[in-house]
């Protein structure tokens, strides 16, 4: 049996910012009467300018909880506001998941598309979680489903750059390759059907992680699938990743 707690405000001091008060919310979908379960913090896609929180169907009743997060969107919020929101939501999970029965040592950060970009950046760049008193090395895993590894195209658009300008700066997951990052699962669609070289970004990221000394970074390409089809097709791989790394899932 699972229970869902909705509309949790994961930030403080939102009273003066109506948009933050509206968007900075999360839901906790968790097993009832179970202790010590693992948790996936899930960030939705939508190009950083659309989308809303949800629990992927394939994540339901799999033995782990899902913390599903909304965050502020461009252009009403500009970088790095939504990145900081993602960090605040992950920090909230570390500080509060034990209240629902979860183990804060078993938290995986995950997302699809823009959500995967946020998940990757928060997991790889220590400064975002450090703001909230969380050591990034506490994250137990990263699941990136068709995530951008260079600076996100919406961030580049906010700066007046072309989507074909392959910028990689401190807001790019690429920029923060670390040997001591947690286990990583990368899934993309078909390299000929994906957005703007998304497969190639992930393949290069995997290669750089391995060269840096990281020993657990897996890349899966889903033949015949375009960007929009990846999330539902990739979720079973994500569930398998959770079981591989948390074999004692309740």
Coordinates of N, CA and C in Angstrom, one line a residue:
X1 N 0.8 -1.2 0.0 CA 0.0 0.0 0.0 C 0.9 1.3 0.0
X2 N 0.5 2.2 -0.8 CA 1.2 3.5 -0.9 C 0.3 4.6 -0.5
X3 N 1.0 5.7 0.0 CA 0.2 6.9 0.4 C 0.9 8.1 -0.3
X4 N 0.1 9.1 -0.7 CA 0.7 10.3 -1.3 C 0.3 11.5 -0.5
X5 N 1.4 12.3 -0.1 CA 1.2 13.5 0.6 C 1.5 14.6 -0.4
X6 N 0.5 15.5 -0.6 CA 0.7 16.5 -1.7 C 0.9 17.9 -1.2
X7 N 1.3 18.7 -2.2 CA 1.4 20.2 -2.0 C 2.3 20.6 -0.9
X8 N 3.4 20.0 -0.7 CA 4.4 20.3 0.3 C 5.2 21.5 -0.2
X9 N 5.3 22.5 0.5 CA 6.1 23.7 0.2 C 7.6 23.4 0.6
X10 N 8.5 23.2 -0.3 CA 9.8 22.8 0.0 C 10.8 24.0 0.2
X11 N 10.3 25.2 0.1 CA 11.1 26.4 0.4 C 10.5 27.1 1.5
X12 N 11.3 28.0 2.2 CA 10.8 28.9 3.2 C 10.9 30.3 2.7
X13 N 10.2 31.2 3.2 CA 10.2 32.6 2.8 C 9.6 32.9 1.5
X14 N 8.6 32.1 1.1 CA 7.9 32.3 -0.2 C 6.8 33.3 -0.1
X15 N 6.5 33.8 1.0 CA 5.3 34.7 1.2 C 5.3 35.9 0.3
X16 N 6.5 36.4 0.0 CA 6.6 37.6 -0.8 C 6.8 37.3 -2.3
X17 N 6.8 36.1 -2.6 CA 7.0 35.7 -4.0 C 5.9 34.7 -4.4
X18 N 4.8 35.2 -5.0 CA 3.6 34.4 -5.3 C 3.9 33.3 -6.2
X19 N 4.8 33.6 -7.2 CA 5.1 32.5 -8.2 C 5.9 31.4 -7.6
X20 N 6.9 31.7 -6.7 CA 7.6 30.7 -6.0 C 6.7 29.9 -5.1
X21 N 5.8 30.6 -4.4 CA 4.8 29.9 -3.5 C 3.9 28.9 -4.3
X22 N 3.6 29.3 -5.6 CA 2.8 28.4 -6.4 C 3.6 27.2 -6.9
X23 N 4.8 27.4 -7.4 CA 5.5 26.4 -8.1 C 6.4 25.5 -7.2
X24 N 6.9 26.1 -6.1 CA 7.9 25.3 -5.3 C 7.2 24.4 -4.4
X25 N 6.6 23.4 -5.0 CA 5.8 22.3 -4.3 C 6.3 21.0 -4.7
X26 N 6.1 20.0 -3.8 CA 6.4 18.6 -4.1 C 5.4 17.7 -3.5
X27 N 5.3 16.5 -4.1 CA 4.4 15.4 -3.5 C 5.4 14.3 -3.1
X28 N 5.0 13.6 -2.0 CA 5.7 12.4 -1.6 C 4.8 11.2 -1.8
X29 N 5.2 10.3 -2.6 CA 4.5 9.0 -2.9 C 5.4 7.9 -2.2
X30 N 4.9 7.3 -1.2 CA 5.7 6.4 -0.4 C 5.0 5.2 0.1
X31 N 5.7 4.1 0.3 CA 5.1 2.9 0.9 C 4.6 3.1 2.3
X32 N 3.5 2.6 2.6 CA 2.9 2.8 4.0 C 3.4 1.7 4.9
X33 N 3.7 2.0 6.1 CA 4.1 1.0 7.1 C 5.4 0.3 6.8
X34 N 6.3 1.0 6.0 CA 7.6 0.4 5.7 C 8.7 1.4 6.1
X35 N 9.8 0.9 6.6 CA 10.9 1.7 7.0 C 12.1 1.4 6.2
X36 N 12.9 2.5 5.9 CA 14.2 2.3 5.3 C 14.2 2.2 3.8
X37 N 13.1 2.6 3.2 CA 13.0 2.5 1.7 C 13.9 3.5 1.0
X38 N 14.3 3.2 -0.2 CA 15.0 4.1 -1.1 C 14.0 5.2 -1.7
X39 N 14.5 6.3 -2.2 CA 13.7 7.3 -2.7 C 14.3 7.8 -4.0
X40 N 13.4 8.1 -5.0 CA 13.8 8.8 -6.2 C 13.2 10.2 -6.1
X41 N 14.1 11.2 -6.2 CA 13.6 12.6 -6.3 C 13.4 12.8 -7.8
X42 N 12.2 13.1 -8.3 CA 11.9 13.1 -9.7 C 11.6 14.5 -10.2
X43 N 12.3 15.0 -11.2 CA 12.1 16.3 -11.9 C 11.5 16.1 -13.3
X44 N 10.4 16.7 -13.5 CA 9.7 16.6 -14.8 C 10.4 17.3 -15.9
X45 N 10.1 16.9 -17.1 CA 10.7 17.6 -18.3 C 9.8 18.8 -18.7
X46 N 10.2 19.4 -19.9 CA 9.4 20.5 -20.4 C 10.2 21.7 -20.8
X47 N 11.5 21.4 -21.1 CA 12.4 22.5 -21.6 C 12.7 23.6 -20.6
X48 N 12.4 23.4 -19.3 CA 12.6 24.5 -18.3 C 11.6 25.6 -18.4
X49 N 10.6 25.4 -19.4 CA 9.6 26.5 -19.5 C 8.2 25.9 -19.5
X50 N 8.0 24.6 -19.2 CA 6.6 24.0 -19.1 C 6.7 22.8 -18.3
X51 N 5.6 22.1 -18.1 CA 5.5 20.8 -17.4 C 5.1 21.0 -16.0
X52 N 4.7 19.8 -15.4 CA 4.3 19.8 -14.0 C 4.7 18.4 -13.4
X53 N 4.7 18.4 -12.1 CA 5.1 17.2 -11.4 C 4.2 16.0 -11.6
X54 N 4.8 14.8 -11.6 CA 4.0 13.6 -11.7 C 4.9 12.5 -11.3
X55 N 4.3 11.3 -11.0 CA 5.0 10.1 -10.7 C 4.9 9.2 -12.0
X56 N 6.0 8.9 -12.7 CA 5.9 8.0 -13.8 C 5.2 6.7 -13.4
X57 N 4.3 6.2 -14.3 CA 3.5 5.0 -14.0 C 4.4 3.9 -13.6
X58 N 5.5 3.7 -14.3 CA 6.4 2.6 -14.1 C 7.1 2.6 -12.7
X59 N 7.1 3.8 -12.1 CA 7.7 3.9 -10.7 C 6.8 3.5 -9.6
X60 N 5.5 3.3 -9.9 CA 4.5 3.1 -8.9 C 4.6 1.6 -8.4
X61 N 4.6 1.5 -7.0 CA 4.5 0.2 -6.3 C 5.7 -0.6 -6.7
X62 N 6.9 0.0 -6.7 CA 8.2 -0.7 -7.0 C 9.1 -0.9 -5.8
X63 N 8.6 -0.5 -4.6 CA 9.3 -0.7 -3.4 C 10.1 0.5 -2.9
X64 N 10.1 1.6 -3.7 CA 10.8 2.8 -3.3 C 9.8 4.0 -3.4
X65 N 10.1 5.1 -2.7 CA 9.2 6.2 -2.8 C 9.7 7.1 -3.9
X66 N 8.8 8.0 -4.3 CA 9.0 9.0 -5.3 C 8.7 10.4 -4.8
X67 N 9.6 11.3 -4.8 CA 9.4 12.7 -4.4 C 9.3 13.5 -5.7
X68 N 8.1 13.9 -6.1 CA 7.9 14.5 -7.4 C 7.8 16.0 -7.2
X69 N 8.6 16.7 -8.0 CA 8.9 18.1 -7.8 C 8.5 19.1 -8.9
X70 N 7.8 20.2 -8.5 CA 7.6 21.3 -9.4 C 8.7 22.3 -9.1
X71 N 9.0 23.2 -10.1 CA 10.0 24.2 -9.9 C 9.6 25.4 -10.8
X72 N 10.2 26.5 -10.5 CA 9.8 27.7 -11.3 C 10.3 27.5 -12.8
X73 N 9.6 28.2 -13.7 CA 9.8 28.0 -15.1 C 10.2 29.3 -15.8
X74 N 11.0 29.2 -16.8 CA 11.4 30.3 -17.7 C 10.2 30.7 -18.6
X75 N 9.9 31.9 -18.9 CA 10.7 33.1 -18.6 C 10.3 33.8 -17.3
X76 N 9.3 33.3 -16.6 CA 9.0 34.0 -15.3 C 10.1 33.9 -14.3
X77 N 10.9 32.8 -14.4 CA 12.1 32.7 -13.6 C 13.2 32.4 -14.5
X78 N 14.4 33.0 -14.3 CA 15.6 32.8 -15.1 C 16.6 32.1 -14.4
X79 N 17.5 31.5 -15.2 CA 18.7 30.8 -14.5 C 19.4 31.8 -13.6
X80 N 19.8 31.3 -12.4 CA 19.8 29.9 -11.9 C 18.6 29.6 -11.0
X81 N 17.5 30.4 -11.1 CA 16.4 30.2 -10.1 C 15.9 28.8 -10.1
X82 N 15.6 28.2 -11.2 CA 15.1 26.8 -11.2 C 16.1 25.8 -10.8
X83 N 17.4 26.1 -11.0 CA 18.4 25.2 -10.5 C 18.4 25.2 -9.0
X84 N 18.3 26.4 -8.4 CA 18.3 26.5 -7.0 C 17.0 25.8 -6.4
X85 N 15.9 25.9 -7.1 CA 14.7 25.2 -6.7 C 15.0 23.7 -6.6
X86 N 15.6 23.2 -7.6 CA 15.9 21.7 -7.6 C 16.8 21.3 -6.4
X87 N 17.8 22.2 -6.2 CA 18.6 21.9 -5.0 C 17.8 22.0 -3.7
X88 N 16.9 22.9 -3.6 CA 16.1 23.1 -2.4 C 15.2 21.8 -2.2
X89 N 14.7 21.3 -3.3 CA 13.8 20.1 -3.2 C 14.6 18.9 -2.8
X90 N 15.8 18.7 -3.4 CA 16.6 17.6 -3.0 C 17.0 17.7 -1.5
X91 N 17.4 18.9 -1.1 CA 17.8 19.1 0.3 C 16.6 18.8 1.2
X92 N 15.4 19.3 0.8 CA 14.2 19.0 1.6 C 14.1 17.5 1.8
X93 N 14.3 16.7 0.8 CA 14.2 15.3 0.8 C 15.2 14.7 1.8
X94 N 16.4 15.1 1.8 CA 17.4 14.7 2.8 C 17.0 15.0 4.2
X95 N 16.4 16.1 4.4 CA 16.1 16.6 5.7 C 14.8 16.0 6.3
X96 N 13.9 15.5 5.3 CA 12.6 15.1 5.8 C 12.1 13.7 5.4
X97 N 12.8 13.0 4.5 CA 12.3 11.7 4.1 C 12.2 10.7 5.2
X98 N 13.0 10.8 6.2 CA 12.9 9.8 7.3 C 11.6 10.0 8.0
X99 N 10.9 11.1 8.0 CA 9.6 11.3 8.6 C 8.6 10.4 7.9
X100 N 8.8 10.0 6.7 CA 7.9 9.2 5.9 C 8.3 7.7 5.9
X101 N 9.5 7.4 6.6 CA 10.0 6.0 6.6 C 11.2 5.8 5.7
X102 N 11.6 6.8 5.0 CA 12.7 6.6 4.0 C 14.0 6.7 4.7
X103 N 15.0 6.2 4.0 CA 16.4 6.2 4.5 C 17.1 7.3 3.7
X104 N 17.6 8.4 4.4 CA 18.3 9.5 3.7 C 19.6 9.1 3.0
X105 N 20.1 7.9 3.3 CA 21.3 7.4 2.7 C 21.0 6.7 1.3
X106 N 19.7 6.6 1.0 CA 19.3 5.9 -0.2 C 18.5 6.8 -1.1
X107 N 19.0 8.0 -1.4 CA 18.3 8.9 -2.2 C 18.9 9.0 -3.6
X108 N 18.2 8.8 -4.6 CA 18.6 8.9 -6.0 C 17.9 10.1 -6.6
X109 N 18.7 10.9 -7.4 CA 18.1 12.1 -8.0 C 17.9 11.8 -9.5
X110 N 16.8 12.1 -10.1 CA 16.4 11.6 -11.4 C 15.5 12.6 -12.1
X111 N 15.4 12.5 -13.4 CA 14.5 13.3 -14.2 C 14.5 12.9 -15.6
X112 N 13.6 13.5 -16.4 CA 13.6 13.4 -17.8 C 13.7 14.7 -18.5
X113 N 14.6 14.7 -19.6 CA 14.8 15.9 -20.4 C 15.3 17.1 -19.5
X114 N 14.5 18.2 -19.5 CA 15.0 19.3 -18.6 C 15.1 18.9 -17.2
X115 N 14.3 18.0 -16.7 CA 14.4 17.5 -15.3 C 15.7 16.7 -15.2
X116 N 16.1 16.0 -16.2 CA 17.4 15.2 -16.1 C 18.5 16.2 -16.1
X117 N 18.4 17.3 -16.8 CA 19.4 18.3 -16.7 C 19.6 18.9 -15.3
X118 N 18.5 19.2 -14.7 CA 18.5 19.7 -13.3 C 19.1 18.6 -12.4
X119 N 18.6 17.4 -12.5 CA 19.1 16.3 -11.7 C 20.6 16.1 -11.8
X120 N 21.1 16.2 -13.0 CA 22.5 16.0 -13.3 C 23.4 17.1 -12.7
X121 N 22.9 18.3 -12.9 CA 23.7 19.5 -12.4 C 23.7 19.5 -10.9
X122 N 22.6 19.2 -10.3 CA 22.6 19.2 -8.8 C 23.4 18.1 -8.2
X123 N 23.5 16.9 -8.9 CA 24.3 15.8 -8.5 C 25.8 16.0 -8.7
X124 N 26.2 16.7 -9.7 CA 27.6 16.8 -10.1 C 28.3 18.1 -9.5
X125 N 27.5 19.2 -9.3 CA 28.1 20.4 -8.9 C 27.8 20.6 -7.4
X126 N 28.8 20.5 -6.5 CA 28.5 20.5 -5.1 C 27.9 21.8 -4.5
X127 N 28.1 22.9 -5.2 CA 27.7 24.2 -4.6 C 26.2 24.3 -4.3
X128 N 25.4 23.7 -5.2 CA 24.0 23.9 -5.1 C 23.4 23.3 -3.8
X129 N 23.8 22.1 -3.5 CA 23.3 21.5 -2.2 C 24.0 22.0 -1.0
X130 N 25.2 22.4 -1.2 CA 26.0 23.0 0.0 C 25.3 24.2 0.5
X131 N 24.6 25.0 -0.3 CA 23.8 26.1 0.2 C 22.8 25.7 1.2
X132 N 22.3 24.4 1.1 CA 21.2 24.0 2.0 C 21.8 23.0 3.1
X133 N 23.1 22.9 3.2 CA 23.7 22.1 4.2 C 23.8 20.6 3.9
X134 N 23.8 20.3 2.6 CA 23.8 18.9 2.2 C 25.1 18.6 1.4
X135 N 25.8 17.6 1.8 CA 27.0 17.2 1.0 C 26.5 16.4 -0.2
X136 N 26.9 16.9 -1.4 CA 26.5 16.2 -2.6 C 26.9 14.8 -2.7
X137 N 27.9 14.4 -2.0 CA 28.4 13.0 -1.9 C 27.4 12.1 -1.2
X138 N 26.4 12.7 -0.6 CA 25.3 11.9 0.1 C 24.4 11.3 -0.9
X139 N 24.3 11.8 -2.2 CA 23.4 11.3 -3.2 C 23.8 9.9 -3.6
X140 N 22.9 9.0 -3.6 CA 23.2 7.6 -3.9 C 23.2 7.2 -5.3
X141 N 22.7 8.0 -6.2 CA 22.6 7.7 -7.6 C 22.0 8.8 -8.4
X142 N 22.3 8.7 -9.7 CA 21.8 9.7 -10.7 C 21.1 8.9 -11.9
X143 N 19.9 9.3 -12.2 CA 19.2 8.7 -13.4 C 18.8 9.9 -14.3
X144 N 19.4 9.9 -15.5 CA 19.2 10.9 -16.4 C 18.6 10.4 -17.7
X145 N 17.3 10.7 -17.9 CA 16.6 10.2 -19.1 C 16.6 11.3 -20.1
X146 N 17.3 11.1 -21.2 CA 17.5 12.1 -22.3 C 17.8 13.5 -21.8
X147 N 18.8 13.6 -20.9 CA 19.1 14.9 -20.3 C 20.2 15.6 -21.1
X148 N 20.2 16.9 -20.9 CA 21.2 17.7 -21.6 C 22.5 17.8 -20.7
X149 N 23.6 17.6 -21.3 CA 24.9 17.6 -20.6 C 25.7 18.9 -20.8
X150 N 25.4 19.6 -21.9 CA 25.9 21.0 -22.0 C 25.0 21.9 -21.4
X151 N 25.3 23.2 -21.4 CA 24.4 24.2 -20.8 C 23.1 24.2 -21.5
X152 N 22.0 24.1 -20.8 CA 20.7 23.8 -21.3 C 20.3 24.9 -22.4
X153 N 19.5 24.4 -23.4 CA 19.2 25.4 -24.5 C 18.3 26.5 -24.0
X154 N 17.5 26.3 -23.0 CA 16.7 27.4 -22.5 C 17.6 28.4 -21.8
X155 N 18.6 28.0 -21.0 CA 19.6 28.9 -20.4 C 20.3 29.7 -21.5
X156 N 20.7 29.0 -22.6 CA 21.3 29.7 -23.7 C 20.4 30.7 -24.3
X157 N 19.1 30.3 -24.5 CA 18.1 31.2 -25.1 C 18.0 32.5 -24.2
X158 N 17.9 32.3 -22.9 CA 17.8 33.4 -22.0 C 19.0 34.4 -22.2
X159 N 20.1 33.9 -22.6 CA 21.3 34.7 -22.9 C 21.4 35.2 -24.3
X160 N 20.4 34.9 -25.1 CA 20.4 35.4 -26.5 C 21.2 34.5 -27.4
X161 N 21.5 33.3 -27.1 CA 22.3 32.4 -27.9 C 21.5 31.5 -28.7
X162 N 22.0 31.0 -29.8 CA 21.3 30.0 -30.7 C 21.3 28.7 -30.0
X163 N 20.3 27.9 -30.3 CA 20.3 26.5 -29.8 C 21.4 25.6 -30.4
X164 N 22.0 26.1 -31.5 CA 23.1 25.4 -32.1 C 24.5 25.8 -31.5
X165 N 24.4 26.8 -30.6 CA 25.7 27.2 -29.9 C 25.9 26.2 -28.7
X166 N 26.8 25.3 -28.9 CA 27.0 24.2 -27.9 C 27.9 24.7 -26.8
X167 N 27.3 25.6 -26.0 CA 28.1 26.2 -24.9 C 28.1 25.2 -23.7
X168 N 29.3 25.2 -23.0 CA 29.4 24.3 -21.8 C 30.2 25.2 -20.8
X169 N 29.4 25.7 -19.8 CA 30.0 26.5 -18.8 C 29.7 26.0 -17.5
X170 N 29.7 26.8 -16.4 CA 29.5 26.2 -15.1 C 28.0 25.8 -14.8
X171 N 27.1 26.1 -15.8 CA 25.8 25.6 -15.7 C 25.5 24.4 -16.6
X172 N 26.6 23.7 -16.9 CA 26.6 22.5 -17.7 C 27.0 21.3 -16.8
X173 N 26.2 20.2 -16.8 CA 26.7 19.0 -16.1 C 28.1 18.6 -16.5
X174 N 28.4 18.7 -17.8 CA 29.7 18.4 -18.4 C 30.8 19.0 -17.6
X175 N 30.6 20.2 -17.2 CA 31.6 21.1 -16.5 C 32.1 20.5 -15.2
X176 N 31.3 19.6 -14.6 CA 31.5 19.1 -13.3 C 31.8 17.6 -13.2
X177 N 32.4 17.1 -14.2 CA 32.7 15.6 -14.2 C 33.5 15.3 -13.0
X178 N 33.1 14.2 -12.3 CA 33.8 13.9 -11.0 C 33.9 12.4 -10.9
X179 N 35.1 11.9 -10.5 CA 35.3 10.5 -10.3 C 34.5 10.0 -9.1
X180 N 34.2 10.9 -8.1 CA 33.5 10.4 -6.9 C 32.0 10.6 -7.0
X181 N 31.5 10.9 -8.2 CA 30.0 11.0 -8.3 C 29.4 9.6 -8.1
X182 N 28.1 9.6 -7.7 CA 27.5 8.3 -7.5 C 27.3 7.5 -8.8
X183 N 26.8 6.3 -8.7 CA 26.5 5.5 -9.9 C 25.5 6.3 -10.8
X184 N 25.7 6.2 -12.1 CA 24.9 7.0 -13.1 C 24.3 6.1 -14.1
X185 N 23.0 6.4 -14.4 CA 22.3 5.8 -15.6 C 21.9 6.9 -16.5
X186 N 22.4 6.7 -17.8 CA 22.0 7.7 -18.8 C 21.2 6.9 -19.9
X187 N 20.0 7.4 -20.3 CA 19.2 6.8 -21.3 C 18.9 7.9 -22.3
X188 N 19.0 7.6 -23.6 CA 18.6 8.6 -24.7 C 17.8 7.8 -25.7
X189 N 17.2 8.6 -26.6 CA 16.5 8.0 -27.7 C 17.5 7.7 -28.8
X190 N 17.1 7.3 -30.0 CA 17.9 7.0 -31.1 C 18.7 8.3 -31.5
X191 N 20.0 8.1 -31.8 CA 20.8 9.3 -32.0 C 20.4 10.0 -33.3
X192 N 19.7 9.4 -34.2 CA 19.3 10.0 -35.4 C 17.9 10.7 -35.2
X193 N 17.3 10.5 -34.1 CA 15.9 11.1 -33.9 C 15.9 12.0 -32.7
X194 N 16.9 12.0 -31.9 CA 17.0 12.8 -30.7 C 17.1 14.3 -31.0
X195 N 16.9 15.2 -30.0 CA 17.1 16.6 -30.1 C 18.6 17.0 -30.1
X196 N 19.0 17.8 -31.0 CA 20.2 18.5 -31.0 C 21.4 17.7 -30.5
X197 N 21.6 16.5 -31.0 CA 22.7 15.7 -30.6 C 22.7 15.2 -29.2
X198 N 21.5 15.0 -28.6 CA 21.4 14.6 -27.2 C 22.2 13.3 -26.9
X199 N 22.1 12.3 -27.8 CA 22.8 11.1 -27.6 C 24.3 11.4 -27.5
X200 N 24.8 12.2 -28.5 CA 26.3 12.4 -28.5 C 26.8 13.2 -27.3
X201 N 25.9 14.1 -26.7 CA 26.3 14.7 -25.5 C 26.5 13.7 -24.4
X202 N 25.5 12.8 -24.3 CA 25.6 11.8 -23.2 C 26.7 10.8 -23.4
X203 N 27.0 10.5 -24.7 CA 28.1 9.6 -24.9 C 29.4 10.2 -24.6
X204 N 29.6 11.5 -24.9 CA 30.8 12.2 -24.5 C 30.9 12.4 -23.0
X205 N 29.8 12.7 -22.4 CA 29.8 12.8 -20.9 C 30.2 11.4 -20.3
X206 N 29.7 10.3 -20.8 CA 30.1 9.0 -20.3 C 31.6 8.8 -20.4
X207 N 32.1 9.1 -21.6 CA 33.5 8.9 -21.9 C 34.4 9.8 -20.9
X208 N 34.0 11.0 -20.7 CA 34.8 11.9 -19.8 C 34.7 11.4 -18.4
X209 N 33.6 10.9 -17.9 CA 33.4 10.4 -16.6 C 34.4 9.2 -16.4
X210 N 34.4 8.3 -17.4 CA 35.3 7.1 -17.3 C 36.7 7.5 -17.3
X211 N 37.1 8.5 -18.1 CA 38.5 9.0 -18.2 C 38.9 9.6 -16.8
X212 N 37.9 10.2 -16.2 CA 38.2 10.9 -14.9 C 38.3 9.8 -13.8
X213 N 38.0 8.6 -14.0 CA 38.1 7.5 -13.0 C 36.8 7.0 -12.4
X214 N 35.7 7.5 -13.0 CA 34.4 7.1 -12.5 C 34.1 5.6 -13.0
X215 N 33.6 4.8 -12.1 CA 33.6 3.3 -12.5 C 32.2 2.8 -12.7
X216 N 31.1 3.7 -12.6 CA 29.8 3.1 -12.8 C 28.9 4.2 -13.5
X217 N 29.1 4.3 -14.8 CA 28.3 5.2 -15.6 C 27.8 4.4 -16.8
X218 N 26.5 4.1 -16.9 CA 25.9 3.3 -18.0 C 25.2 4.2 -19.0
X219 N 25.3 3.9 -20.3 CA 24.6 4.7 -21.3 C 23.8 3.7 -22.1
X220 N 22.5 4.0 -22.3 CA 21.6 3.1 -23.1 C 21.0 4.0 -24.1
X221 N 21.1 3.6 -25.4 CA 20.4 4.2 -26.5 C 19.2 3.4 -26.9
X222 N 18.0 4.0 -27.1 CA 16.8 3.3 -27.4 C 16.5 3.5 -28.9
X223 N 16.8 2.4 -29.7 CA 16.7 2.5 -31.1 C 15.2 2.8 -31.5
X224 N 15.1 3.7 -32.5 CA 13.8 4.0 -33.1 C 12.9 4.9 -32.3
X225 N 13.4 5.4 -31.2 CA 12.6 6.3 -30.4 C 13.1 7.8 -30.5
X226 N 12.2 8.7 -30.6 CA 12.5 10.1 -30.6 C 12.5 10.6 -29.2
X227 N 12.8 11.9 -29.0 CA 13.0 12.5 -27.7 C 11.7 12.3 -26.8
X228 N 10.5 12.5 -27.4 CA 9.3 12.5 -26.6 C 8.9 11.1 -26.2
X229 N 9.5 10.1 -26.8 CA 9.1 8.7 -26.4 C 10.0 8.1 -25.4
X230 N 11.1 8.8 -25.0 CA 12.1 8.2 -24.1 C 11.6 7.9 -22.7
X231 N 10.9 8.9 -22.1 CA 10.6 8.7 -20.7 C 9.9 7.4 -20.4
X232 N 8.8 7.1 -21.0 CA 8.0 5.9 -20.7 C 8.8 4.7 -21.0
X233 N 9.6 4.7 -22.1 CA 10.4 3.5 -22.5 C 11.6 3.3 -21.6
X234 N 12.1 4.4 -21.0 CA 13.3 4.3 -20.2 C 13.0 3.9 -18.7
X235 N 11.8 4.2 -18.3 CA 11.5 3.9 -16.9 C 11.8 2.5 -16.4
X236 N 11.5 1.5 -17.2 CA 11.9 0.1 -16.7 C 13.4 0.0 -16.5
X237 N 14.2 0.7 -17.3 CA 15.7 0.7 -17.1 C 16.0 1.4 -15.8
X238 N 15.3 2.4 -15.5 CA 15.5 3.1 -14.2 C 15.1 2.2 -13.0
X239 N 14.0 1.5 -13.1 CA 13.6 0.6 -12.1 C 14.7 -0.5 -11.9
X240 N 15.2 -1.0 -13.0 CA 16.3 -2.0 -12.9 C 17.5 -1.4 -12.2
X241 N 17.9 -0.2 -12.5 CA 19.0 0.5 -11.9 C 18.7 0.6 -10.4
X242 N 17.5 0.9 -9.9 CA 17.2 1.0 -8.5 C 17.4 -0.4 -7.9
X243 N 17.0 -1.4 -8.5 CA 17.1 -2.8 -7.9 C 18.5 -3.2 -7.9
X244 N 19.3 -2.9 -9.0 CA 20.7 -3.3 -9.0 C 21.5 -2.6 -7.8
X245 N 21.1 -1.4 -7.5 CA 21.9 -0.7 -6.5 C 21.3 -0.7 -5.1
X246 N 20.0 -1.1 -5.0 CA 19.4 -1.2 -3.7 C 18.7 -2.6 -3.7
X247 N 19.4 -3.6 -3.7 CA 18.9 -5.0 -3.8 C 18.0 -5.4 -2.7
X248 N 18.0 -4.6 -1.6 CA 17.2 -4.9 -0.5 C 15.9 -4.0 -0.4
X249 N 15.5 -3.6 -1.6 CA 14.3 -2.8 -1.7 C 13.2 -3.5 -0.9
X250 N 12.5 -2.8 0.0 CA 11.4 -3.5 0.8 C 10.3 -4.0 -0.2

